Short mmCIF file of C-alpha atoms in Angstrom, two decimals:
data_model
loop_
_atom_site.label_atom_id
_atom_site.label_comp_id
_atom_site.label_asym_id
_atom_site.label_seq_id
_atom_site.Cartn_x
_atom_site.Cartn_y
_atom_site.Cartn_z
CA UNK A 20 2.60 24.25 20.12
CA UNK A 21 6.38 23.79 19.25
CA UNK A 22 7.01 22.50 15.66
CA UNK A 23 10.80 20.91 14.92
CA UNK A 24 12.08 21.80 11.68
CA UNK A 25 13.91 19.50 9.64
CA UNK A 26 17.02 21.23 10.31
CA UNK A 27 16.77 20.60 14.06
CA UNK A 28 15.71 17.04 13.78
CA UNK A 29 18.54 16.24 11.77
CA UNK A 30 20.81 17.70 14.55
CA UNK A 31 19.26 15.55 17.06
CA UNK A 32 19.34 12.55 14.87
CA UNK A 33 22.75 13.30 14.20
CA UNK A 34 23.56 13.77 17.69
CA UNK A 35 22.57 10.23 18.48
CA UNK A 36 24.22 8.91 16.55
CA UNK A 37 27.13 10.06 17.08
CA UNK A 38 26.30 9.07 20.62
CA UNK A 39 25.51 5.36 19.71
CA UNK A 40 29.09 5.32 17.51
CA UNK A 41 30.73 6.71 20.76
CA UNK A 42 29.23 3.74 22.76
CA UNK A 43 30.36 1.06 20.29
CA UNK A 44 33.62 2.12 19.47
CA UNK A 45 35.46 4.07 22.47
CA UNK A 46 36.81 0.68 24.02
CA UNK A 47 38.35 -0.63 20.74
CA UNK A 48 40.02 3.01 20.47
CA UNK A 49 40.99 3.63 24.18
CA UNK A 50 42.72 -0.06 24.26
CA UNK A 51 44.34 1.02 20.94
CA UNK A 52 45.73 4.78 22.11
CA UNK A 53 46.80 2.57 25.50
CA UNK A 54 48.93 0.24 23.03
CA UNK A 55 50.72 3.23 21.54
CA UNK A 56 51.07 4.75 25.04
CA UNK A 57 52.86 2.11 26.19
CA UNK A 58 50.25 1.44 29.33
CA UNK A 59 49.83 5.32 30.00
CA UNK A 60 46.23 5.59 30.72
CA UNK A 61 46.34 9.34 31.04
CA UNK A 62 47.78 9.91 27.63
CA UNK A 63 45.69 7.22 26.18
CA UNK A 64 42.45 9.11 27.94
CA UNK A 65 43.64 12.14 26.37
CA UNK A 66 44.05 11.22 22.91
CA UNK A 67 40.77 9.20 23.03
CA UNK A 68 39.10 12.34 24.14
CA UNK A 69 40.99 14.57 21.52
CA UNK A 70 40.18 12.15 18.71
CA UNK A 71 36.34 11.97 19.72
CA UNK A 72 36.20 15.63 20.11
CA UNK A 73 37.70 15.83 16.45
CA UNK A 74 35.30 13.77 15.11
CA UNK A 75 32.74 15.29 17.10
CA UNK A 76 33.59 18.60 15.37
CA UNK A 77 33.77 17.02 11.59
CA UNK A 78 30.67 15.19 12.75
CA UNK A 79 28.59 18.55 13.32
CA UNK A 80 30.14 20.61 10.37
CA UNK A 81 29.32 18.15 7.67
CA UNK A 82 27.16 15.46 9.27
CA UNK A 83 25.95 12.37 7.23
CA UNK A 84 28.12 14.19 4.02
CA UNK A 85 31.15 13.33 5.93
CA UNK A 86 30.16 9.64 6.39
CA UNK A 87 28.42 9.37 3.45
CA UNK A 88 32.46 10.49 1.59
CA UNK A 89 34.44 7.94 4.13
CA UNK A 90 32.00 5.23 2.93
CA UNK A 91 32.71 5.82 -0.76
CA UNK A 92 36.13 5.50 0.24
CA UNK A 93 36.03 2.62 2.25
CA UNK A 94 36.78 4.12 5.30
CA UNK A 95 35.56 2.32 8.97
CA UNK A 96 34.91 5.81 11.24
CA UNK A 97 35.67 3.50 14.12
CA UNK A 98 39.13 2.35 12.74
CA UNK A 99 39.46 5.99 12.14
CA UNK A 100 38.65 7.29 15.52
CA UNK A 101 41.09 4.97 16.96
CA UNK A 102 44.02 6.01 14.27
CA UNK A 103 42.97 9.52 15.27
CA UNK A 104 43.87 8.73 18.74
CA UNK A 105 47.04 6.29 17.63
CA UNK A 106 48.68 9.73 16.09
CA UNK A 107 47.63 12.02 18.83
CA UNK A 108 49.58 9.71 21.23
CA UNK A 109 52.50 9.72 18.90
CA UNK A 110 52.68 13.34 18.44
CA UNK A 111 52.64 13.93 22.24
CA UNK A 112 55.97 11.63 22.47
CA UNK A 113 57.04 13.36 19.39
CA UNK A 114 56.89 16.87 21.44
CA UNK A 115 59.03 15.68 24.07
CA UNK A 116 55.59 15.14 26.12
CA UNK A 117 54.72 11.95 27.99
CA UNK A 118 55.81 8.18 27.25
CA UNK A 119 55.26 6.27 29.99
CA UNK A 120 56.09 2.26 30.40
CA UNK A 121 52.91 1.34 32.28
CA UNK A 122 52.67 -2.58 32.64
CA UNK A 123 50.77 -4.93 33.76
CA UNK A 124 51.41 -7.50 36.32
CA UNK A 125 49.82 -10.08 34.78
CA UNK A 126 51.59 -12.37 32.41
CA UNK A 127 50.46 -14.01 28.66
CA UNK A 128 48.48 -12.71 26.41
CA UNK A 129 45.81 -9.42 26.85
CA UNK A 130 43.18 -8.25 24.50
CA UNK A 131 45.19 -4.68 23.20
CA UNK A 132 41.84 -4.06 21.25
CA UNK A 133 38.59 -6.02 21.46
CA UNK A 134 39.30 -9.44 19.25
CA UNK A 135 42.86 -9.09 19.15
CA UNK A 136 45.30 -10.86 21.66
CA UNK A 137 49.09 -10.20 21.51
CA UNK A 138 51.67 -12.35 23.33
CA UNK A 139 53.21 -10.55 25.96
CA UNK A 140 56.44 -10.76 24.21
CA UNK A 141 55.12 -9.09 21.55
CA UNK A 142 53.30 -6.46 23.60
CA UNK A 143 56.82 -5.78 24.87
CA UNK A 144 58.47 -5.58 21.23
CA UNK A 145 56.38 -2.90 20.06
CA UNK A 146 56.32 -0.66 22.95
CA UNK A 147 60.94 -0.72 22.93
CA UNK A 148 60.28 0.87 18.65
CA UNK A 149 60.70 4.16 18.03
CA UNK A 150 57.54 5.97 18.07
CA UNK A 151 56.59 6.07 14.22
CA UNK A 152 57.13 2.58 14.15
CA UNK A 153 55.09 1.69 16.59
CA UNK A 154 52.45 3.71 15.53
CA UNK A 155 52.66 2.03 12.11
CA UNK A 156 52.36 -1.34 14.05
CA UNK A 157 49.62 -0.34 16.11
CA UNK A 158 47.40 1.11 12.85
CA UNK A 159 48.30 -2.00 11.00
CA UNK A 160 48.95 -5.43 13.21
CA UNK A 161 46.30 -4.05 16.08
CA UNK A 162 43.43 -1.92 13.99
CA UNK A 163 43.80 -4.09 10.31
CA UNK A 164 44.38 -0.23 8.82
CA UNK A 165 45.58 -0.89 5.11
CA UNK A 166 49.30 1.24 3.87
CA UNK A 167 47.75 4.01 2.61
CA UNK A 168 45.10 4.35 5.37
CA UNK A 169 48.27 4.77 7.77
CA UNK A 170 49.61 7.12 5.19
CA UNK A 171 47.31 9.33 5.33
CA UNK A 172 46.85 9.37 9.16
CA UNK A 173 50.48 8.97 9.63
CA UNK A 174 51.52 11.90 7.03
CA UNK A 175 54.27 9.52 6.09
CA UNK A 176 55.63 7.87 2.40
CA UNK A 177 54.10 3.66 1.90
CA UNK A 178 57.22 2.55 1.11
CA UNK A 179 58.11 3.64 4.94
CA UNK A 180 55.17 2.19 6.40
CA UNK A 181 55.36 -1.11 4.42
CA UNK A 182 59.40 -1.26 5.68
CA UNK A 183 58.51 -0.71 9.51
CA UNK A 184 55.34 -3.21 8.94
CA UNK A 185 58.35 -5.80 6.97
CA UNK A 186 61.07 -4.72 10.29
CA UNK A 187 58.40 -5.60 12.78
CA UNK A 188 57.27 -8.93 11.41
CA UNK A 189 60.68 -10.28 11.10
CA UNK A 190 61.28 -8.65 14.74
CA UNK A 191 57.73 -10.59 15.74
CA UNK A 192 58.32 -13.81 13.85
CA UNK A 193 60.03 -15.74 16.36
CA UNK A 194 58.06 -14.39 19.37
CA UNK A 195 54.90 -15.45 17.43
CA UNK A 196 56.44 -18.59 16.51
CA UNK A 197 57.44 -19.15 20.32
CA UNK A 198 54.42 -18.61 21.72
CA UNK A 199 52.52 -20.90 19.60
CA UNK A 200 54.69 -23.93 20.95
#
């Protein structure tokens, strides 16, 4: 007769659930790591998969300690996951690696992540910023991640991030305002 130990039942259990968080969150972070990629599904599939397999990692090594510590904090692991993958898209343009300008052919507005729509307009303004820009506007106008959340994943100063989130809504003001009319 086999027995499980505690020690391997908490690896299962941890194991699904890290399997059930993959299921409910891997849409809202591919869509969000496509945004930053400017349409690239390659380079979005790529950072999704990096930023999974990170979390995968941090997942094992720490388990329920390491949620238990981004809870305390206030931290979302799904808003995380898709940062994650926001940055790892950034710092592949950052290397001089991909950017591509993928579009689609279709025309008004397109869920970027599940429950957010964005004009096409807009769609277009953020993928013509620099990249550390648009990664700020991503993090914040796309996954609701708060200045120092973006800080932290970004490795950049708030009073950057809250003058690129100030630069894009005056930029996104009147395409906002036009497609409401």
């Amino acid at each position: 007769m086999t027995t499980v130990t505690p020690q391997s039942d908490d690896i299962d259990r941890s194991q699904a659930d890290f399997e059930n968080f993959y299921r409910a969150t891997v849409e809202r972070t591919y869509q969000a790591a496509l945004r930053m990629a400017r349409g690239d599904p390659d380079l979005a599939r790529d950072a999704t998969q990096d930023a999974y397999a990170r979390l995968l990692r941090q997942w094992r090594g720490s388990g329920s300690r390491s949620r238990q510590a981004m809870a305390a904090r206030g931290g979302d692991e799904g808003r995380h996951v898709a940062a994650v993958a926001v940055r790892r898209v950034a710092d592949a343009e950052r290397r001089g690696g991909r950017a591509a300008t993928g579009r689609s052919e279709e025309g008004g507005e397109h869920e970027d992540v599940p429950g957010r729509k964005l004009p096409d307009s807009v769609r277009e303004l953020i993928d013509r910023q620099p990249v550390e820009r648009r990664a700020v506007a991503v993090l914040f106008f796309l996954l609701e991640c708060g200045d120092g959340e973006i800080a932290d994943i970004l490795a950049i100063p708030r009073t950057v991030i809250r003058a690129h989130v100030e630069r894009m809504r005056v930029l996104m003001k009147p395409l906002v305002d036009g497609a409401r009319e």
